[in-house]
CSV table of C-alpha atoms in Angstrom, one decimal:
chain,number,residue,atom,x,y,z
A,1,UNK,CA,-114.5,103.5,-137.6
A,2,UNK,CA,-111.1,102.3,-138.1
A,3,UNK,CA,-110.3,99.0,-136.0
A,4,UNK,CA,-107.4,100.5,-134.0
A,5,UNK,CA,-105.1,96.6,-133.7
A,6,UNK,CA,-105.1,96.8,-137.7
A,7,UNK,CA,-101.9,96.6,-138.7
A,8,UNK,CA,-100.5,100.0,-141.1
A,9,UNK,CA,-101.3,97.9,-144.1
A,10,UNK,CA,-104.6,96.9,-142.9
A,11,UNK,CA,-104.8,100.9,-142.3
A,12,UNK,CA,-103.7,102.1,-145.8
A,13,UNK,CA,-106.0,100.1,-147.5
A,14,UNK,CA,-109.3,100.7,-145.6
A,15,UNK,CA,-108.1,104.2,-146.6
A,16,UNK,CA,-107.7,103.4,-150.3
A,17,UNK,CA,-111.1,101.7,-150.8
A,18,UNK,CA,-112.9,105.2,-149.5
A,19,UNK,CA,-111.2,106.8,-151.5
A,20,UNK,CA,-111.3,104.2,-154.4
A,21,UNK,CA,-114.2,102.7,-153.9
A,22,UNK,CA,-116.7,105.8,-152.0
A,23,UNK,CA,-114.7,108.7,-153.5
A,24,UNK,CA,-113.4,110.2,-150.0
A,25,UNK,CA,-110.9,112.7,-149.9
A,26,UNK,CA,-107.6,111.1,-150.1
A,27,UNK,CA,-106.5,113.9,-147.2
A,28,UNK,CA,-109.5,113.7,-145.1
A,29,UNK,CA,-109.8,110.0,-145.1
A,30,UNK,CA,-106.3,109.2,-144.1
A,31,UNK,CA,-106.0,112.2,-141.3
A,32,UNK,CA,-109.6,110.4,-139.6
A,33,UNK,CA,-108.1,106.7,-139.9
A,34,UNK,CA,-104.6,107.8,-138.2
A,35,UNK,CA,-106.5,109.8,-135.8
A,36,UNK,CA,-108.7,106.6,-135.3
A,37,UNK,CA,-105.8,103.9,-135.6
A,38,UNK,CA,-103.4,103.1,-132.5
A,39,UNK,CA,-100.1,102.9,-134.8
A,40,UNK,CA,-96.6,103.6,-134.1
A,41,UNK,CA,-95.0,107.2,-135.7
A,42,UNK,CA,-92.8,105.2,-138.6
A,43,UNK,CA,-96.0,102.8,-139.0
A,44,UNK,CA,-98.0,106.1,-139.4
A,45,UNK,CA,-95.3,107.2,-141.5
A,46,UNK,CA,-95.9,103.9,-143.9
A,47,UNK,CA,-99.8,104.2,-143.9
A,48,UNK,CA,-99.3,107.9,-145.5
A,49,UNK,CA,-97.3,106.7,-148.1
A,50,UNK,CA,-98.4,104.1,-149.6
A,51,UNK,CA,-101.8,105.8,-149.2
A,52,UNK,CA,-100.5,109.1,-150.9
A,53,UNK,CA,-98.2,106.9,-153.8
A,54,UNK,CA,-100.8,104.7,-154.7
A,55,UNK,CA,-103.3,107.4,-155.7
A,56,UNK,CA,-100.4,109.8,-156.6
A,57,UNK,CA,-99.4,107.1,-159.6
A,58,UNK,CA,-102.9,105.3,-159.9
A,59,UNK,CA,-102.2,106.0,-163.4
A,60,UNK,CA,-99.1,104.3,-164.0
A,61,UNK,CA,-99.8,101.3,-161.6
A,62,UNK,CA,-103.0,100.6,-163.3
A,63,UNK,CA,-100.9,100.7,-166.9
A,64,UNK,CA,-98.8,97.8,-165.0
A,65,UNK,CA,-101.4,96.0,-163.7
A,66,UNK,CA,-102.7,95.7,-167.2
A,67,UNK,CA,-99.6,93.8,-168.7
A,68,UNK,CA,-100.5,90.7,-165.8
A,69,UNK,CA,-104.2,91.2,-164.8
A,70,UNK,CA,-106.3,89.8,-168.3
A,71,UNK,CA,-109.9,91.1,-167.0
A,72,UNK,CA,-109.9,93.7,-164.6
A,73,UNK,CA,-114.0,93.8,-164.9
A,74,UNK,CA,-114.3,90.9,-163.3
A,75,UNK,CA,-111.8,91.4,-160.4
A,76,UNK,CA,-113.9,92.3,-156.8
A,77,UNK,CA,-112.7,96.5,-156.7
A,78,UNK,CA,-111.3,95.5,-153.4
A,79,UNK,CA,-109.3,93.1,-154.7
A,80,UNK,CA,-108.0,95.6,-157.2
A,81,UNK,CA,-107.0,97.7,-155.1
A,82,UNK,CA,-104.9,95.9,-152.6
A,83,UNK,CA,-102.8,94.8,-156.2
A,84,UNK,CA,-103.0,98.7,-156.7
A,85,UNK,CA,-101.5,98.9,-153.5
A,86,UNK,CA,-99.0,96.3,-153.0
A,87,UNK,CA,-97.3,96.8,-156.6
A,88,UNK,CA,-97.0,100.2,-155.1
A,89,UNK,CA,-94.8,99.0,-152.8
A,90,UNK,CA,-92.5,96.9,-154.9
A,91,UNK,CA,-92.1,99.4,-157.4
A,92,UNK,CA,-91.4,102.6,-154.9
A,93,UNK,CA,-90.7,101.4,-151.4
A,94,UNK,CA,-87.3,99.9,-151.3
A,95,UNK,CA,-86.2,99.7,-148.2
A,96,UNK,CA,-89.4,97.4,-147.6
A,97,UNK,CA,-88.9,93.6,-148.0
A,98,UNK,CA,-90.7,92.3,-151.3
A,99,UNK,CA,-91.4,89.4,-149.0
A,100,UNK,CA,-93.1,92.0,-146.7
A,101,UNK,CA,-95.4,93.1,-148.5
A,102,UNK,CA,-96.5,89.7,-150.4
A,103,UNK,CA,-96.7,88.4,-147.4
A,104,UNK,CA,-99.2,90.5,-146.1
A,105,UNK,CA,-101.2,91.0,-149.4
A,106,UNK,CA,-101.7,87.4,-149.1
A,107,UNK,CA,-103.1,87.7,-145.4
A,108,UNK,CA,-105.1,90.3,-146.5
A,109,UNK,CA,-107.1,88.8,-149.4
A,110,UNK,CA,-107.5,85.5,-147.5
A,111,UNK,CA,-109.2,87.5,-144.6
A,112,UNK,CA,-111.3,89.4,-147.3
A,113,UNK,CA,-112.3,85.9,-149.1
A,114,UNK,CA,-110.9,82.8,-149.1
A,115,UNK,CA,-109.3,81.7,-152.1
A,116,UNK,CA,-108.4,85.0,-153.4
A,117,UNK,CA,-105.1,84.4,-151.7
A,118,UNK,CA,-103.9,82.0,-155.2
A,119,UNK,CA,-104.6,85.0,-157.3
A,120,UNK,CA,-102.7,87.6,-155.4
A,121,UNK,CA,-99.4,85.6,-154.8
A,122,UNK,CA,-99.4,84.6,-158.2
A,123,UNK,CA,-99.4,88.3,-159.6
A,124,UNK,CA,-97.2,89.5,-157.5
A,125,UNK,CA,-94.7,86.6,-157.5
A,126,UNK,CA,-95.0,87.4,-161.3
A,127,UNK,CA,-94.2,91.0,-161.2
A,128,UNK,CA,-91.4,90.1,-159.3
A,129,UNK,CA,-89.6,87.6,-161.5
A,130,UNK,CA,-90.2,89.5,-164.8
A,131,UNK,CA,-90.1,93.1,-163.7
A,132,UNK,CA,-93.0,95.8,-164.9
A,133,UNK,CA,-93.6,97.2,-168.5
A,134,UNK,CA,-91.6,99.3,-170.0
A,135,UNK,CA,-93.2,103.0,-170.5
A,136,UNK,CA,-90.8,103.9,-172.7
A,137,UNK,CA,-92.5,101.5,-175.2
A,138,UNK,CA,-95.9,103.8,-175.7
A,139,UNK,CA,-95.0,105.6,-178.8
A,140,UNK,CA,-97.3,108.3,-178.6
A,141,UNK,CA,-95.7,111.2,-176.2
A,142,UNK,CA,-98.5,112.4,-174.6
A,143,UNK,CA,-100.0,109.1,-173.7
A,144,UNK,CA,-96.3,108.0,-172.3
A,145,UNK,CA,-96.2,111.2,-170.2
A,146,UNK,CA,-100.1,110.6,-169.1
A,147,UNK,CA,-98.8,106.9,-168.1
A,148,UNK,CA,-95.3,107.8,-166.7
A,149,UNK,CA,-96.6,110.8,-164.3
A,150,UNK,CA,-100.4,109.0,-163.7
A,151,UNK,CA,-101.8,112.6,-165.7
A,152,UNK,CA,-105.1,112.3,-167.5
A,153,UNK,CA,-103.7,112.9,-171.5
A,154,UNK,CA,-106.0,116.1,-171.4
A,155,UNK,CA,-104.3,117.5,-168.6
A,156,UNK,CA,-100.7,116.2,-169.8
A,157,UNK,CA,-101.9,118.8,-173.0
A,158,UNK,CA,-102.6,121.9,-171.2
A,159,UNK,CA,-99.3,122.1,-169.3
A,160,UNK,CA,-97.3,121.4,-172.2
A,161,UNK,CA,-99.1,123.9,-174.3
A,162,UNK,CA,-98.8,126.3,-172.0
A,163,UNK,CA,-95.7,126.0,-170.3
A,164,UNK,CA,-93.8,124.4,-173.0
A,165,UNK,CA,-92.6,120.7,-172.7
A,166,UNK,CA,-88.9,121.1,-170.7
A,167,UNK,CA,-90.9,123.4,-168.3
A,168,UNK,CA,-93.7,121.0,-168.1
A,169,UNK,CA,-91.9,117.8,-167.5
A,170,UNK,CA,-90.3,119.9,-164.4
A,171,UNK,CA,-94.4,120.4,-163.2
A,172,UNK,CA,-95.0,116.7,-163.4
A,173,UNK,CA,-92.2,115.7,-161.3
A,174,UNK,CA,-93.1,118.0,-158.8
A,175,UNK,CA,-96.2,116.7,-158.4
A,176,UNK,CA,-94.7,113.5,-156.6
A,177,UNK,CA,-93.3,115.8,-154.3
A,178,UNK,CA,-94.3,115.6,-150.4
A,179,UNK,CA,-96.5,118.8,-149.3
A,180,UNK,CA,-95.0,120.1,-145.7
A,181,UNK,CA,-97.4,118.8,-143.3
A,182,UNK,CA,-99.0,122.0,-141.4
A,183,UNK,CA,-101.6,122.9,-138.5
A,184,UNK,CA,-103.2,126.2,-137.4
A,185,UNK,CA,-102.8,126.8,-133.6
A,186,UNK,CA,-106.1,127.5,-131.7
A,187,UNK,CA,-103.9,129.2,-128.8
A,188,UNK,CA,-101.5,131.4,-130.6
A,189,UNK,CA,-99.9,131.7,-126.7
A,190,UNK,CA,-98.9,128.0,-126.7
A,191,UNK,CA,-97.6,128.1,-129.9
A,192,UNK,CA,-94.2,127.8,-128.7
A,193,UNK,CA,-94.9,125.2,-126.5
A,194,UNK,CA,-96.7,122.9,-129.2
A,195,UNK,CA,-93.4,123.6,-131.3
A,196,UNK,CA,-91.3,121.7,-128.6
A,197,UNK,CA,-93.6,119.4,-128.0
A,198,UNK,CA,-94.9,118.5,-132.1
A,199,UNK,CA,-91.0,119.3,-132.9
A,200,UNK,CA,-92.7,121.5,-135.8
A,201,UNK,CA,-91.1,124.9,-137.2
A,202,UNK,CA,-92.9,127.7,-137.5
A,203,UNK,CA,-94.1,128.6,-141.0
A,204,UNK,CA,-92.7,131.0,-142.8
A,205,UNK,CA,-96.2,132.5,-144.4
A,206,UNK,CA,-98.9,131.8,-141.5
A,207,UNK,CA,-98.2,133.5,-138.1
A,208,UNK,CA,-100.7,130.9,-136.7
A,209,UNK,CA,-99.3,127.8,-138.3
A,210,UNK,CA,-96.7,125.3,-137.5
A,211,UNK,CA,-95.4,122.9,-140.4
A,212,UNK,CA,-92.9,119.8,-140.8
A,213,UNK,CA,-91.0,118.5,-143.4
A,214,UNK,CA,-91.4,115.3,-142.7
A,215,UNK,CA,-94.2,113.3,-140.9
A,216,UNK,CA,-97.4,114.3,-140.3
A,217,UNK,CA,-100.0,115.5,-137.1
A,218,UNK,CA,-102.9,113.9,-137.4
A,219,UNK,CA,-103.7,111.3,-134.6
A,220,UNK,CA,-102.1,113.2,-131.9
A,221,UNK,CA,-103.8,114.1,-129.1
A,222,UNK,CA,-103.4,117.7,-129.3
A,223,UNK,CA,-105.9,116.9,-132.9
A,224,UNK,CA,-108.4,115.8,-130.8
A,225,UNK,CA,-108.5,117.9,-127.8
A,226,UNK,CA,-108.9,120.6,-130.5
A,227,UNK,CA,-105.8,122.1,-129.8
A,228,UNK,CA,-104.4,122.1,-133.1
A,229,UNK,CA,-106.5,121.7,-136.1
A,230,UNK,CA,-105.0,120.6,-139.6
A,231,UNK,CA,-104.6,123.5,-142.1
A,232,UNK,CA,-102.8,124.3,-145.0
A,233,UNK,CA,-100.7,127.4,-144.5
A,234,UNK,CA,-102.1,129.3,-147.7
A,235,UNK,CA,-105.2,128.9,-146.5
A,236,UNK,CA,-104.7,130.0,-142.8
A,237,UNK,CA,-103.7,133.9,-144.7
A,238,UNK,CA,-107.5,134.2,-145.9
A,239,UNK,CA,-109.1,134.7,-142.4
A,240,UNK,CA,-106.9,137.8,-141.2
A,241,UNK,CA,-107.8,139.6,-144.3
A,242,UNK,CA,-111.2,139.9,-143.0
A,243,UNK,CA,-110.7,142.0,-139.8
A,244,UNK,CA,-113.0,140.8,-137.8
A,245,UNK,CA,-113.5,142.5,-134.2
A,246,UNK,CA,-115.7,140.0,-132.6
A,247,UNK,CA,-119.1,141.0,-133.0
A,248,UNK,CA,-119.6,140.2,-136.9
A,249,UNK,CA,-122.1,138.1,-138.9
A,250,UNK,CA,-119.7,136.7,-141.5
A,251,UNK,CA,-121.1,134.4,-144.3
A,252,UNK,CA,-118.4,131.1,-146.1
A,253,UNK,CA,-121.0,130.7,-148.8
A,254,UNK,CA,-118.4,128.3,-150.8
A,255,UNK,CA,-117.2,126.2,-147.3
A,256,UNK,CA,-116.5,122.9,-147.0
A,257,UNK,CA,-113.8,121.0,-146.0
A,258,UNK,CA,-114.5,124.0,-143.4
A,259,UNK,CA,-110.7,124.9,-142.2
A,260,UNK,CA,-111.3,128.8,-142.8
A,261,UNK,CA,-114.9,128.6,-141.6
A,262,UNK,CA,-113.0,127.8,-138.0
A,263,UNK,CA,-110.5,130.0,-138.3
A,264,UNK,CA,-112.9,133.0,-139.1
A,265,UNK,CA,-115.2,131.3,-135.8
A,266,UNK,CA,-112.0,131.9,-134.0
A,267,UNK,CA,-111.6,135.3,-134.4
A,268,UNK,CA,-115.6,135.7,-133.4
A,269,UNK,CA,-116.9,136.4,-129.8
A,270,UNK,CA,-120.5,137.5,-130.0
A,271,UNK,CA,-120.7,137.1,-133.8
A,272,UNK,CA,-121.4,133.9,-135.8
A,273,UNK,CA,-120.1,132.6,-139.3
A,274,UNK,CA,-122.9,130.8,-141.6
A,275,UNK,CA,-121.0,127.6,-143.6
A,276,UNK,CA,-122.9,127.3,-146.9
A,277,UNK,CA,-122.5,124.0,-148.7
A,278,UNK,CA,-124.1,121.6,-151.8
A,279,UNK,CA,-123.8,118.7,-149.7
A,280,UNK,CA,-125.0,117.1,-146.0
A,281,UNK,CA,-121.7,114.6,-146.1
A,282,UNK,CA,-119.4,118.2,-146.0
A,283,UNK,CA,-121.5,119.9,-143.5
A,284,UNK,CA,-121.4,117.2,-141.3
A,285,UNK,CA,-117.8,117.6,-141.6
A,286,UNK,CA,-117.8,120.9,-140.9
A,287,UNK,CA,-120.0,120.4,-137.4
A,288,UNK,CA,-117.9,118.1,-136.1
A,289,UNK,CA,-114.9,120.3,-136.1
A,290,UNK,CA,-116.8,122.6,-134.7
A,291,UNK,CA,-117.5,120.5,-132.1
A,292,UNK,CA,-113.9,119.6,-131.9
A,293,UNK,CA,-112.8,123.2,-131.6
A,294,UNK,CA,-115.0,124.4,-129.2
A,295,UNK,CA,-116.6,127.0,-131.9
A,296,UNK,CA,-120.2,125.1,-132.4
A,297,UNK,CA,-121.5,128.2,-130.5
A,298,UNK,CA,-120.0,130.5,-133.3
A,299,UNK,CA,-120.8,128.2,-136.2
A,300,UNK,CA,-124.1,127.4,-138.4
A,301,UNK,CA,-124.2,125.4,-141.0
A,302,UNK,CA,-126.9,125.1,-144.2
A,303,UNK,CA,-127.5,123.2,-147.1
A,304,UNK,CA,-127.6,126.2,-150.0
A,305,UNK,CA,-126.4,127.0,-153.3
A,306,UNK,CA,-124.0,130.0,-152.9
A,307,UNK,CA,-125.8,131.5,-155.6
A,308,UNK,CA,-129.2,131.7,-154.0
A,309,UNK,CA,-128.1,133.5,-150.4
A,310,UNK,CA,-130.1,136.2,-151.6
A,311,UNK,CA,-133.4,134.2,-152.0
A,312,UNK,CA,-133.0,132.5,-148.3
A,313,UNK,CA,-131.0,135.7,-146.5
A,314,UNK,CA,-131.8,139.8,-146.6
A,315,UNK,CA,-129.7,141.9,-148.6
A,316,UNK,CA,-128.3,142.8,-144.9
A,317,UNK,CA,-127.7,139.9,-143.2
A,318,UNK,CA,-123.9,139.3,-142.9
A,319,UNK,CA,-121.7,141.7,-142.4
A,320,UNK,CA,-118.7,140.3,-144.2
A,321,UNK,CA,-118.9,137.7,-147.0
A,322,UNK,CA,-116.2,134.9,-148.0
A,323,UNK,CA,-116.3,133.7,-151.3
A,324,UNK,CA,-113.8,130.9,-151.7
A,325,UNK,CA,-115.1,130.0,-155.5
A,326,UNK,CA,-114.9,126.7,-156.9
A,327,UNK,CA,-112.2,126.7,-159.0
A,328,UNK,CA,-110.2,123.9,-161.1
A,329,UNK,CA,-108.5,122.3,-157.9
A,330,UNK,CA,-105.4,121.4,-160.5
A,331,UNK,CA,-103.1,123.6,-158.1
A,332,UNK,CA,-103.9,121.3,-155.2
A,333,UNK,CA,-102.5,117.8,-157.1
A,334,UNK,CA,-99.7,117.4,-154.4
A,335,UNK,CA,-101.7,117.7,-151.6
A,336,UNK,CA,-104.9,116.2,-152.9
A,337,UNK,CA,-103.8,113.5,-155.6
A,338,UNK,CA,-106.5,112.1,-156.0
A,339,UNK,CA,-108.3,115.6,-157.6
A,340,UNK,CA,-106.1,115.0,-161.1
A,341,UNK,CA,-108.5,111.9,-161.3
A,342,UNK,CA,-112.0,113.5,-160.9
A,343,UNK,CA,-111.7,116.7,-163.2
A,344,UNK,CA,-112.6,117.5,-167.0
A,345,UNK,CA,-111.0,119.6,-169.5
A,346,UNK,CA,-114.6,121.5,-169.0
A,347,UNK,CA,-113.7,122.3,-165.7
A,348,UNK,CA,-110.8,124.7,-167.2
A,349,UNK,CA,-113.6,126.5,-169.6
A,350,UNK,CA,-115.9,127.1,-167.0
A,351,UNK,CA,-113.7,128.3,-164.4
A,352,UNK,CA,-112.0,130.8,-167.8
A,353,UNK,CA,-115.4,132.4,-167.8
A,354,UNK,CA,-115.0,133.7,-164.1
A,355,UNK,CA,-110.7,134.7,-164.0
């Protein structure tokens, strides 16, 4: 539970050690802790950013970090990660005060443990006075580009063997790039209505959804009376394609974070969609927009391998199947940063086998 009089700083970084620290969806766990947090629009504003930037250039910041910080190893992850954070800032944020954010850095650490305060000032006062690192310094290409765009050296590989390196550069810029915040409307009548009132545009690929440019959704009221629910447009096409009339028993045997299991619920009066997932963490997820929806009637969830439906259900028992298959993720960077950290060059073999 996030404390709601935290401060957005306070709020950015609670969010960066779950993701950091528990591996939490970057997404997921900052849409809970605005939804959670009683902050301001432009404060809500500054919590997304620094939480999106820091993971988007984890990479790069770390590679900083490593020209001031001697022994990382023995540095408390927390306190890590609030440097992580706060150099951020410095390096990105300009219209922010660099006494600002020291300032607050140094409250921070001295609430988390006494003492720590020294260390943080100091390293930041030093980056400060004699600047960052110069990346243009690492002489081998693909580890600058790795360190310059916060790319595993793997990954920086692949694109430029595939795509060629002008064309590639092009990618890894656009990776920094904001995603358009977007929502799928329950009540496709009100949609109008929630425009005005989100001051949203309509989307220009989901009939159902409702994006901005800038800003964001989550926190608003409208989230948690389950009036809007927070979908990417792409994925708000899938469910249509089905046809549902009302009646059917449709299985999401690959479903969590569970956003086209609801919108397939939606379309369901006396049927019911089954959510198949590896883990409890994601169904729980799953329930509790359910719950938030209104759609817990229309929704079951089980713990199952997608690959063993037949084993647990008859050869009969749905009427429509989704199969959303795992797949690389690499397509989601700008949305999900934090993914480019957590996959393998493997990943891209296995998921050959299946294309």
């Amino acid at each position: 539970m996030v404390d709601k009089k935290k401060t957005a700083r306070q709020t950015a970084f609670a969010v960066l050690e779950k993701v950091f620290s528990e591996g939490a969806y970057s997404n997921i766990a900052l849409n809970q802790a605005l939804l959670e947090a009683s902050l301001s629009s432009v404060d809500k504003r500054l919590v997304t950013e620094i939480v999106y930037g820091t993971v988007a250039r984890k990479m790069t910041l770390e590679w900083y970090l490593s020209h001031v910080v001697e022994d990382r190893e023995k540095l408390d992850s927390w306190l890590y990660i609030l440097l992580l954070m706060s150099l951020y800032q410095l390096q990105y944020l300009d219209k922010i005060p660099t006494h600002a954010v020291v300032n607050e850095a140094v409250e921070l650490s001295k609430a988390r443990k006494k003492g720590s305060e020294k260390f943080v000032n100091a390293v930041l006062r030093r980056l400060l006075r004699d600047g960052v690192a110069d990346i243009a310094s690492i002489k081998r290409k693909n580890k600058r580009y790795s360190i310059q765009y916060s790319l595993p050296v793997w990954l920086v590989k692949v694109i430029i063997e595939e795509y060629g390196e002008k064309r590639a550069l092009a990618i890894f810029e656009s990776l920094f790039l904001r995603n358009k915040a977007s929502v799928r409307v329950a009540d496709l009548s009100r949609k109008e209505e929630l425009k005005q009132l989100l001051q949203a545009e309509d989307s220009l690929l989901a009939p159902s959804a409702l994006v901005k440019n800038h800003g964001h959704f989550a926190g608003h009221a409208l989230f948690e009376e389950g009036v809007i629910t927070i979908q990417d447009e792409s994925s708000q096409l899938v469910a249509p394609t089905l046809d549902l009339q009302g009646d059917e028993k449709v299985l999401d045997a690959c479903s969590a974070p569970g956003g086209k299991t609801m919108h397939i619920a939606s379309y369901l009066t006396t049927g019911q969609v089954t959510a198949l997932d590896l883990y409890d963490h994601k169904l729980t997820l799953i329930e509790e927009n359910a719950q938030r929806l209104g759609l817990a009637d229309r929704v079951i969830t089980k713990k199952l391998d997608a690959r063993r439906v037949f084993e647990t259900f008859g050869v009969d028992a749905f009427d429509k199947i989704l199969v959303d298959a795992p797949c690389s993720g690499i397509g989601l960077i700008r949305r999900k940063p934090d993914i480019k950290y957590n996959k393998k060059m493997q990943i891209l073999s296995r998921c050959k086998k299946f294309s």
